Amino acid sequence: MRTRIKFCGLTRPGDVRLAVELGVDALGFVFAAASPRRLALDQAEGLRQAVPPLVDTVALFMDNPGSEIAAAIRVLRPSLLQFHGSEDDAFCRGFGLPFIKTVPMGQGAADAALARKRYPSAGAFLLDGHGPGQPGGRGERFDWTTIPALGRPVFLAGGLTPANVGQAIREAHPFAVDVSSGIESAPGTKDGEKMQQFADEVRRADRNAKQ
């Protein structure tokens, strides 16, 4: 199975266009208030114009008011929503779009397997290395051998870089890998060389798995 790739925290149209050229499957746009990659609606509109058909757009939130989420949906027209906060299942599904629920795997995290019961409507779960109540995109890795059976596709995040994503795929066998800080020169500023290397390493790991 091919490992899907999601680049998250994009803030510049040029980075969006390069991600598309590299064959990335999904692009994440952040509206969480605590994130240094947070977009204003006018920024999001410009970035959306750089996304061609057949590439998924993901709008990321963390305990945003429903009115903010609805406004972002109107502008970005996302394929998927991603929730990082304490939102419950009813709230997440209330916007009429498929959603990914992030599960913290860092210090203080609850049993990740509980997410399957708490979020029966989730289309996928994203496992990140931060602790409960903390924003993602912090580059914090967790033990990839601790992933529970969640009954949904798993997006692996947290501390991924071009140097370790191949190992992560070999150990965790995720449906998708999700990277933000690991392909940046500064928060929200993607590094083209790192973007290329990350995509190359994912595909190398997939090819080696078939041998």
PDB file of C-alpha atoms in Angstrom:
ATOM      1  CA  MET A   1       0.000   0.000   0.000  1.00  0.00           C
ATOM      2  CA  ARG A   2       1.259   3.460  -0.835  1.00  0.00           C
ATOM      3  CA  THR A   3       1.847   5.761   2.118  1.00  0.00           C
ATOM      4  CA  ARG A   4      -0.045   9.006   1.636  1.00  0.00           C
ATOM      5  CA  ILE A   5       1.681  12.336   2.310  1.00  0.00           C
ATOM      6  CA  LYS A   6       0.211  15.412   3.988  1.00  0.00           C
ATOM      7  CA  PHE A   7       2.142  18.676   4.245  1.00  0.00           C
ATOM      8  CA  CYS A   8       0.657  20.868   6.976  1.00  0.00           C
ATOM      9  CA  GLY A   9       0.995  24.495   8.039  1.00  0.00           C
ATOM     10  CA  LEU A  10       1.361  25.964   4.564  1.00  0.00           C
ATOM     11  CA  THR A  11       1.345  29.767   4.460  1.00  0.00           C
ATOM     12  CA  ARG A  12       2.821  30.680   1.043  1.00  0.00           C
ATOM     13  CA  PRO A  13       1.405  30.031  -2.448  1.00  0.00           C
ATOM     14  CA  GLY A  14       4.821  28.982  -3.725  1.00  0.00           C
ATOM     15  CA  ASP A  15       5.039  26.248  -1.100  1.00  0.00           C
ATOM     16  CA  VAL A  16       1.574  25.057  -2.080  1.00  0.00           C
ATOM     17  CA  ARG A  17       2.569  24.845  -5.741  1.00  0.00           C
ATOM     18  CA  LEU A  18       5.776  22.943  -4.939  1.00  0.00           C
ATOM     19  CA  ALA A  19       3.896  20.490  -2.725  1.00  0.00           C
ATOM     20  CA  VAL A  20       1.512  19.816  -5.597  1.00  0.00           C
ATOM     21  CA  GLU A  21       4.416  19.288  -8.007  1.00  0.00           C
ATOM     22  CA  LEU A  22       5.911  16.788  -5.576  1.00  0.00           C
ATOM     23  CA  GLY A  23       2.700  14.753  -5.658  1.00  0.00           C
ATOM     24  CA  VAL A  24       1.626  15.408  -2.080  1.00  0.00           C
ATOM     25  CA  ASP A  25      -1.853  14.015  -1.413  1.00  0.00           C
ATOM     26  CA  ALA A  26      -3.164  16.581   1.059  1.00  0.00           C
ATOM     27  CA  LEU A  27      -2.358  20.133   2.124  1.00  0.00           C
ATOM     28  CA  GLY A  28      -3.098  21.347   5.649  1.00  0.00           C
ATOM     29  CA  PHE A  29      -4.103  24.933   6.419  1.00  0.00           C
ATOM     30  CA  VAL A  30      -4.111  26.027  10.050  1.00  0.00           C
ATOM     31  CA  PHE A  31      -6.762  28.195  11.731  1.00  0.00           C
ATOM     32  CA  ALA A  32      -5.900  27.273  15.340  1.00  0.00           C
ATOM     33  CA  ALA A  33      -5.403  30.433  17.397  1.00  0.00           C
ATOM     34  CA  ALA A  34      -2.278  29.222  19.211  1.00  0.00           C
ATOM     35  CA  SER A  35      -0.370  28.255  16.083  1.00  0.00           C
ATOM     36  CA  PRO A  36       2.375  30.416  14.522  1.00  0.00           C
ATOM     37  CA  ARG A  37       1.089  29.110  11.192  1.00  0.00           C
ATOM     38  CA  ARG A  38      -2.428  30.429  11.697  1.00  0.00           C
ATOM     39  CA  LEU A  39      -3.997  31.922   8.576  1.00  0.00           C
ATOM     40  CA  ALA A  40      -6.269  34.900   8.204  1.00  0.00           C
ATOM     41  CA  LEU A  41      -9.203  34.334   5.877  1.00  0.00           C
ATOM     42  CA  ASP A  42      -7.744  36.515   3.117  1.00  0.00           C
ATOM     43  CA  GLN A  43      -4.512  34.498   3.254  1.00  0.00           C
ATOM     44  CA  ALA A  44      -6.479  31.266   3.035  1.00  0.00           C
ATOM     45  CA  GLU A  45      -8.348  32.492  -0.022  1.00  0.00           C
ATOM     46  CA  GLY A  46      -5.098  33.206  -1.853  1.00  0.00           C
ATOM     47  CA  LEU A  47      -3.642  29.841  -0.937  1.00  0.00           C
ATOM     48  CA  ARG A  48      -6.782  28.012  -2.028  1.00  0.00           C
ATOM     49  CA  GLN A  49      -6.408  29.481  -5.497  1.00  0.00           C
ATOM     50  CA  ALA A  50      -3.031  27.738  -5.792  1.00  0.00           C
ATOM     51  CA  VAL A  51      -4.533  24.275  -5.184  1.00  0.00           C
ATOM     52  CA  PRO A  52      -5.512  22.379  -8.351  1.00  0.00           C
ATOM     53  CA  PRO A  53      -8.230  19.711  -8.600  1.00  0.00           C
ATOM     54  CA  LEU A  54      -7.577  16.227  -7.186  1.00  0.00           C
ATOM     55  CA  VAL A  55      -5.500  17.491  -4.243  1.00  0.00           C
ATOM     56  CA  ASP A  56      -7.184  17.383  -0.841  1.00  0.00           C
ATOM     57  CA  THR A  57      -7.294  20.510   1.314  1.00  0.00           C
ATOM     58  CA  VAL A  58      -7.529  20.102   5.086  1.00  0.00           C
ATOM     59  CA  ALA A  59      -8.644  22.881   7.448  1.00  0.00           C
ATOM     60  CA  LEU A  60      -7.169  22.509  10.925  1.00  0.00           C
ATOM     61  CA  PHE A  61      -8.845  23.824  14.085  1.00  0.00           C
ATOM     62  CA  MET A  62      -8.291  23.692  17.827  1.00  0.00           C
ATOM     63  CA  ASP A  63     -11.304  24.664  19.916  1.00  0.00           C
ATOM     64  CA  ASN A  64     -12.294  27.395  17.468  1.00  0.00           C
ATOM     65  CA  PRO A  65     -15.847  28.772  17.749  1.00  0.00           C
ATOM     66  CA  GLY A  66     -18.273  27.278  15.292  1.00  0.00           C
ATOM     67  CA  SER A  67     -18.688  30.622  13.535  1.00  0.00           C
ATOM     68  CA  GLU A  68     -14.943  30.765  12.780  1.00  0.00           C
ATOM     69  CA  ILE A  69     -14.989  27.233  11.433  1.00  0.00           C
ATOM     70  CA  ALA A  70     -17.962  27.983   9.188  1.00  0.00           C
ATOM     71  CA  ALA A  71     -16.243  31.096   7.831  1.00  0.00           C
ATOM     72  CA  ALA A  72     -13.038  29.181   7.093  1.00  0.00           C
ATOM     73  CA  ILE A  73     -15.013  26.456   5.321  1.00  0.00           C
ATOM     74  CA  ARG A  74     -16.663  29.027   3.071  1.00  0.00           C
ATOM     75  CA  VAL A  75     -13.304  30.483   2.048  1.00  0.00           C
ATOM     76  CA  LEU A  76     -11.090  27.393   1.879  1.00  0.00           C
ATOM     77  CA  ARG A  77     -13.682  24.870   0.621  1.00  0.00           C
ATOM     78  CA  PRO A  78     -11.791  22.017   2.318  1.00  0.00           C
ATOM     79  CA  SER A  79     -12.106  18.330   1.551  1.00  0.00           C
ATOM     80  CA  LEU A  80     -11.547  17.451   5.209  1.00  0.00           C
ATOM     81  CA  LEU A  81     -11.599  19.066   8.624  1.00  0.00           C
ATOM     82  CA  GLN A  82      -9.011  18.318  11.307  1.00  0.00           C
ATOM     83  CA  PHE A  83      -9.679  18.922  14.994  1.00  0.00           C
ATOM     84  CA  HIS A  84      -6.879  19.199  17.576  1.00  0.00           C
ATOM     85  CA  GLY A  85      -8.748  20.311  20.676  1.00  0.00           C
ATOM     86  CA  SER A  86     -11.412  19.103  23.090  1.00  0.00           C
ATOM     87  CA  GLU A  87     -14.172  19.122  20.455  1.00  0.00           C
ATOM     88  CA  ASP A  88     -16.594  16.222  20.837  1.00  0.00           C
ATOM     89  CA  ASP A  89     -17.844  13.932  18.087  1.00  0.00           C
ATOM     90  CA  ALA A  90     -21.135  15.792  17.594  1.00  0.00           C
ATOM     91  CA  PHE A  91     -19.354  19.117  17.151  1.00  0.00           C
ATOM     92  CA  CYS A  92     -16.815  17.692  14.696  1.00  0.00           C
ATOM     93  CA  ARG A  93     -19.421  16.074  12.478  1.00  0.00           C
ATOM     94  CA  GLY A  94     -21.778  19.051  12.649  1.00  0.00           C
ATOM     95  CA  PHE A  95     -20.189  20.863   9.696  1.00  0.00           C
ATOM     96  CA  GLY A  96     -21.185  18.240   7.155  1.00  0.00           C
ATOM     97  CA  LEU A  97     -17.658  17.315   6.098  1.00  0.00           C
ATOM     98  CA  PRO A  98     -15.462  14.291   6.822  1.00  0.00           C
ATOM     99  CA  PHE A  99     -13.068  14.911   9.685  1.00  0.00           C
ATOM    100  CA  ILE A 100      -9.801  13.742  11.169  1.00  0.00           C
ATOM    101  CA  LYS A 101      -9.432  13.777  14.948  1.00  0.00           C
ATOM    102  CA  THR A 102      -6.000  14.315  16.420  1.00  0.00           C
ATOM    103  CA  VAL A 103      -4.976  12.093  19.317  1.00  0.00           C
ATOM    104  CA  PRO A 104      -2.139  13.386  21.546  1.00  0.00           C
ATOM    105  CA  MET A 105       0.479  10.753  22.266  1.00  0.00           C
ATOM    106  CA  GLY A 106       2.860  12.817  24.410  1.00  0.00           C
ATOM    107  CA  GLN A 107       3.279  13.191  28.144  1.00  0.00           C
ATOM    108  CA  GLY A 108      -0.004  13.102  30.050  1.00  0.00           C
ATOM    109  CA  ALA A 109      -1.982  11.628  27.162  1.00  0.00           C
ATOM    110  CA  ALA A 110      -4.890   9.316  27.890  1.00  0.00           C
ATOM    111  CA  ASP A 111      -5.208   5.828  26.456  1.00  0.00           C
ATOM    112  CA  ALA A 112      -5.232   6.466  22.702  1.00  0.00           C
ATOM    113  CA  ALA A 113      -7.509   3.483  22.126  1.00  0.00           C
ATOM    114  CA  LEU A 114     -10.356   5.435  23.770  1.00  0.00           C
ATOM    115  CA  ALA A 115     -10.496   7.702  20.728  1.00  0.00           C
ATOM    116  CA  ARG A 116     -12.229   4.958  18.787  1.00  0.00           C
ATOM    117  CA  LYS A 117     -15.202   5.086  21.183  1.00  0.00           C
ATOM    118  CA  ARG A 118     -15.210   8.849  21.710  1.00  0.00           C
ATOM    119  CA  TYR A 119     -15.141   9.704  18.001  1.00  0.00           C
ATOM    120  CA  PRO A 120     -17.151   7.082  16.119  1.00  0.00           C
ATOM    121  CA  SER A 121     -17.755   9.519  13.241  1.00  0.00           C
ATOM    122  CA  ALA A 122     -14.070  10.244  12.597  1.00  0.00           C
ATOM    123  CA  GLY A 123     -12.859   9.250   9.155  1.00  0.00           C
ATOM    124  CA  ALA A 124      -9.279   8.933  10.419  1.00  0.00           C
ATOM    125  CA  PHE A 125      -7.116   9.592  13.456  1.00  0.00           C
ATOM    126  CA  LEU A 126      -3.943  11.656  13.477  1.00  0.00           C
ATOM    127  CA  LEU A 127      -1.449  10.650  16.158  1.00  0.00           C
ATOM    128  CA  ASP A 128       0.869  13.473  17.210  1.00  0.00           C
ATOM    129  CA  GLY A 129       3.663  13.721  19.768  1.00  0.00           C
ATOM    130  CA  HIS A 130       2.336  16.664  21.769  1.00  0.00           C
ATOM    131  CA  GLY A 131       0.553  16.402  25.101  1.00  0.00           C
ATOM    132  CA  PRO A 132      -3.151  17.062  25.763  1.00  0.00           C
ATOM    133  CA  GLY A 133      -4.180  20.680  25.223  1.00  0.00           C
ATOM    134  CA  GLN A 134      -1.051  21.559  23.280  1.00  0.00           C
ATOM    135  CA  PRO A 135      -1.045  22.591  19.611  1.00  0.00           C
ATOM    136  CA  GLY A 136       0.513  20.381  16.969  1.00  0.00           C
ATOM    137  CA  GLY A 137       3.393  21.326  14.716  1.00  0.00           C
ATOM    138  CA  ARG A 138       5.848  21.229  17.625  1.00  0.00           C
ATOM    139  CA  GLY A 139       8.107  18.550  16.172  1.00  0.00           C
ATOM    140  CA  GLU A 140       7.690  16.230  19.160  1.00  0.00           C
ATOM    141  CA  ARG A 141       8.180  12.584  18.404  1.00  0.00           C
ATOM    142  CA  PHE A 142       6.532   9.699  20.273  1.00  0.00           C
ATOM    143  CA  ASP A 143       7.123   5.965  20.454  1.00  0.00           C
ATOM    144  CA  TRP A 144       5.874   4.623  17.131  1.00  0.00           C
ATOM    145  CA  THR A 145       5.467   1.125  18.572  1.00  0.00           C
ATOM    146  CA  THR A 146       2.639   2.306  20.871  1.00  0.00           C
ATOM    147  CA  ILE A 147       0.011   2.852  18.158  1.00  0.00           C
ATOM    148  CA  PRO A 148      -3.246   1.105  19.145  1.00  0.00           C
ATOM    149  CA  ALA A 149      -5.770  -0.537  16.837  1.00  0.00           C
ATOM    150  CA  LEU A 150      -8.180   2.325  16.091  1.00  0.00           C
ATOM    151  CA  GLY A 151     -10.253   0.817  13.302  1.00  0.00           C
ATOM    152  CA  ARG A 152      -9.636   3.841  11.072  1.00  0.00           C
ATOM    153  CA  PRO A 153      -6.797   5.056   8.847  1.00  0.00           C
ATOM    154  CA  VAL A 154      -3.949   6.462  10.927  1.00  0.00           C
ATOM    155  CA  PHE A 155      -2.050   9.629  10.052  1.00  0.00           C
ATOM    156  CA  LEU A 156       1.356   9.632  11.761  1.00  0.00           C
ATOM    157  CA  ALA A 157       2.727  13.014  12.860  1.00  0.00           C
ATOM    158  CA  GLY A 158       5.112  14.430  15.437  1.00  0.00           C
ATOM    159  CA  GLY A 159       8.804  14.975  14.847  1.00  0.00           C
ATOM    160  CA  LEU A 160       8.890  13.537  11.333  1.00  0.00           C
ATOM    161  CA  THR A 161      11.749  14.676   9.099  1.00  0.00           C
ATOM    162  CA  PRO A 162      13.351  13.467   5.865  1.00  0.00           C
ATOM    163  CA  ALA A 163      15.907  11.672   8.048  1.00  0.00           C
ATOM    164  CA  ASN A 164      13.440   9.540  10.032  1.00  0.00           C
ATOM    165  CA  VAL A 165      10.238   9.216   8.013  1.00  0.00           C
ATOM    166  CA  GLY A 166      11.448   5.998   6.376  1.00  0.00           C
ATOM    167  CA  GLN A 167      11.999   4.434   9.797  1.00  0.00           C
ATOM    168  CA  ALA A 168       8.573   5.660  10.931  1.00  0.00           C
ATOM    169  CA  ILE A 169       6.887   3.991   7.970  1.00  0.00           C
ATOM    170  CA  ARG A 170       8.745   0.721   8.563  1.00  0.00           C
ATOM    171  CA  GLU A 171       7.832   0.635  12.258  1.00  0.00           C
ATOM    172  CA  ALA A 172       4.292   2.035  12.274  1.00  0.00           C
ATOM    173  CA  HIS A 173       2.919   1.240   8.787  1.00  0.00           C
ATOM    174  CA  PRO A 174       0.627   4.305   8.806  1.00  0.00           C
ATOM    175  CA  PHE A 175      -1.953   5.123   6.172  1.00  0.00           C
ATOM    176  CA  ALA A 176      -0.388   8.595   5.880  1.00  0.00           C
ATOM    177  CA  VAL A 177       2.484  10.668   7.234  1.00  0.00           C
ATOM    178  CA  ASP A 178       1.895  14.294   8.214  1.00  0.00           C
ATOM    179  CA  VAL A 179       4.747  16.806   8.437  1.00  0.00           C
ATOM    180  CA  SER A 180       4.977  20.485   9.297  1.00  0.00           C
ATOM    181  CA  SER A 181       8.049  21.676  11.209  1.00  0.00           C
ATOM    182  CA  GLY A 182      10.195  18.889   9.747  1.00  0.00           C
ATOM    183  CA  ILE A 183      10.182  20.549   6.313  1.00  0.00           C
ATOM    184  CA  GLU A 184      10.585  24.159   7.481  1.00  0.00           C
ATOM    185  CA  SER A 185      13.323  26.728   7.786  1.00  0.00           C
ATOM    186  CA  ALA A 186      11.066  28.718  10.177  1.00  0.00           C
ATOM    187  CA  PRO A 187       7.455  28.252  11.387  1.00  0.00           C
ATOM    188  CA  GLY A 188       5.211  28.520   8.331  1.00  0.00           C
ATOM    189  CA  THR A 189       8.149  28.865   5.916  1.00  0.00           C
ATOM    190  CA  LYS A 190       8.694  25.616   4.083  1.00  0.00           C
ATOM    191  CA  ASP A 191      12.109  24.609   2.781  1.00  0.00           C
ATOM    192  CA  GLY A 192      11.901  23.368  -0.795  1.00  0.00           C
ATOM    193  CA  GLU A 193      14.844  20.989  -0.474  1.00  0.00           C
ATOM    194  CA  LYS A 194      13.421  19.411   2.676  1.00  0.00           C
ATOM    195  CA  MET A 195      10.005  19.072   1.016  1.00  0.00           C
ATOM    196  CA  GLN A 196      11.602  17.208  -1.889  1.00  0.00           C
ATOM    197  CA  GLN A 197      13.680  15.001   0.396  1.00  0.00           C
ATOM    198  CA  PHE A 198      10.688  14.106   2.551  1.00  0.00           C
ATOM    199  CA  ALA A 199       8.598  13.018  -0.444  1.00  0.00           C
ATOM    200  CA  ASP A 200      11.538  11.042  -1.829  1.00  0.00           C
ATOM    201  CA  GLU A 201      12.106   9.218   1.463  1.00  0.00           C
ATOM    202  CA  VAL A 202       8.447   8.230   1.771  1.00  0.00           C
ATOM    203  CA  ARG A 203       8.514   6.717  -1.692  1.00  0.00           C
ATOM    204  CA  ARG A 204      11.811   5.003  -1.024  1.00  0.00           C
ATOM    205  CA  ALA A 205      10.363   3.366   2.073  1.00  0.00           C
ATOM    206  CA  ASP A 206       7.339   2.190   0.117  1.00  0.00           C
ATOM    207  CA  ARG A 207       9.527   0.712  -2.636  1.00  0.00           C
ATOM    208  CA  ASN A 208      11.730  -1.096  -0.128  1.00  0.00           C
ATOM    209  CA  ALA A 209       8.664  -2.539   1.603  1.00  0.00           C
ATOM    210  CA  LYS A 210       7.657  -4.255  -1.642  1.00  0.00           C
ATOM    211  CA  GLN A 211      11.014  -5.961  -2.131  1.00  0.00           C
TER     212      GLN A 211
END
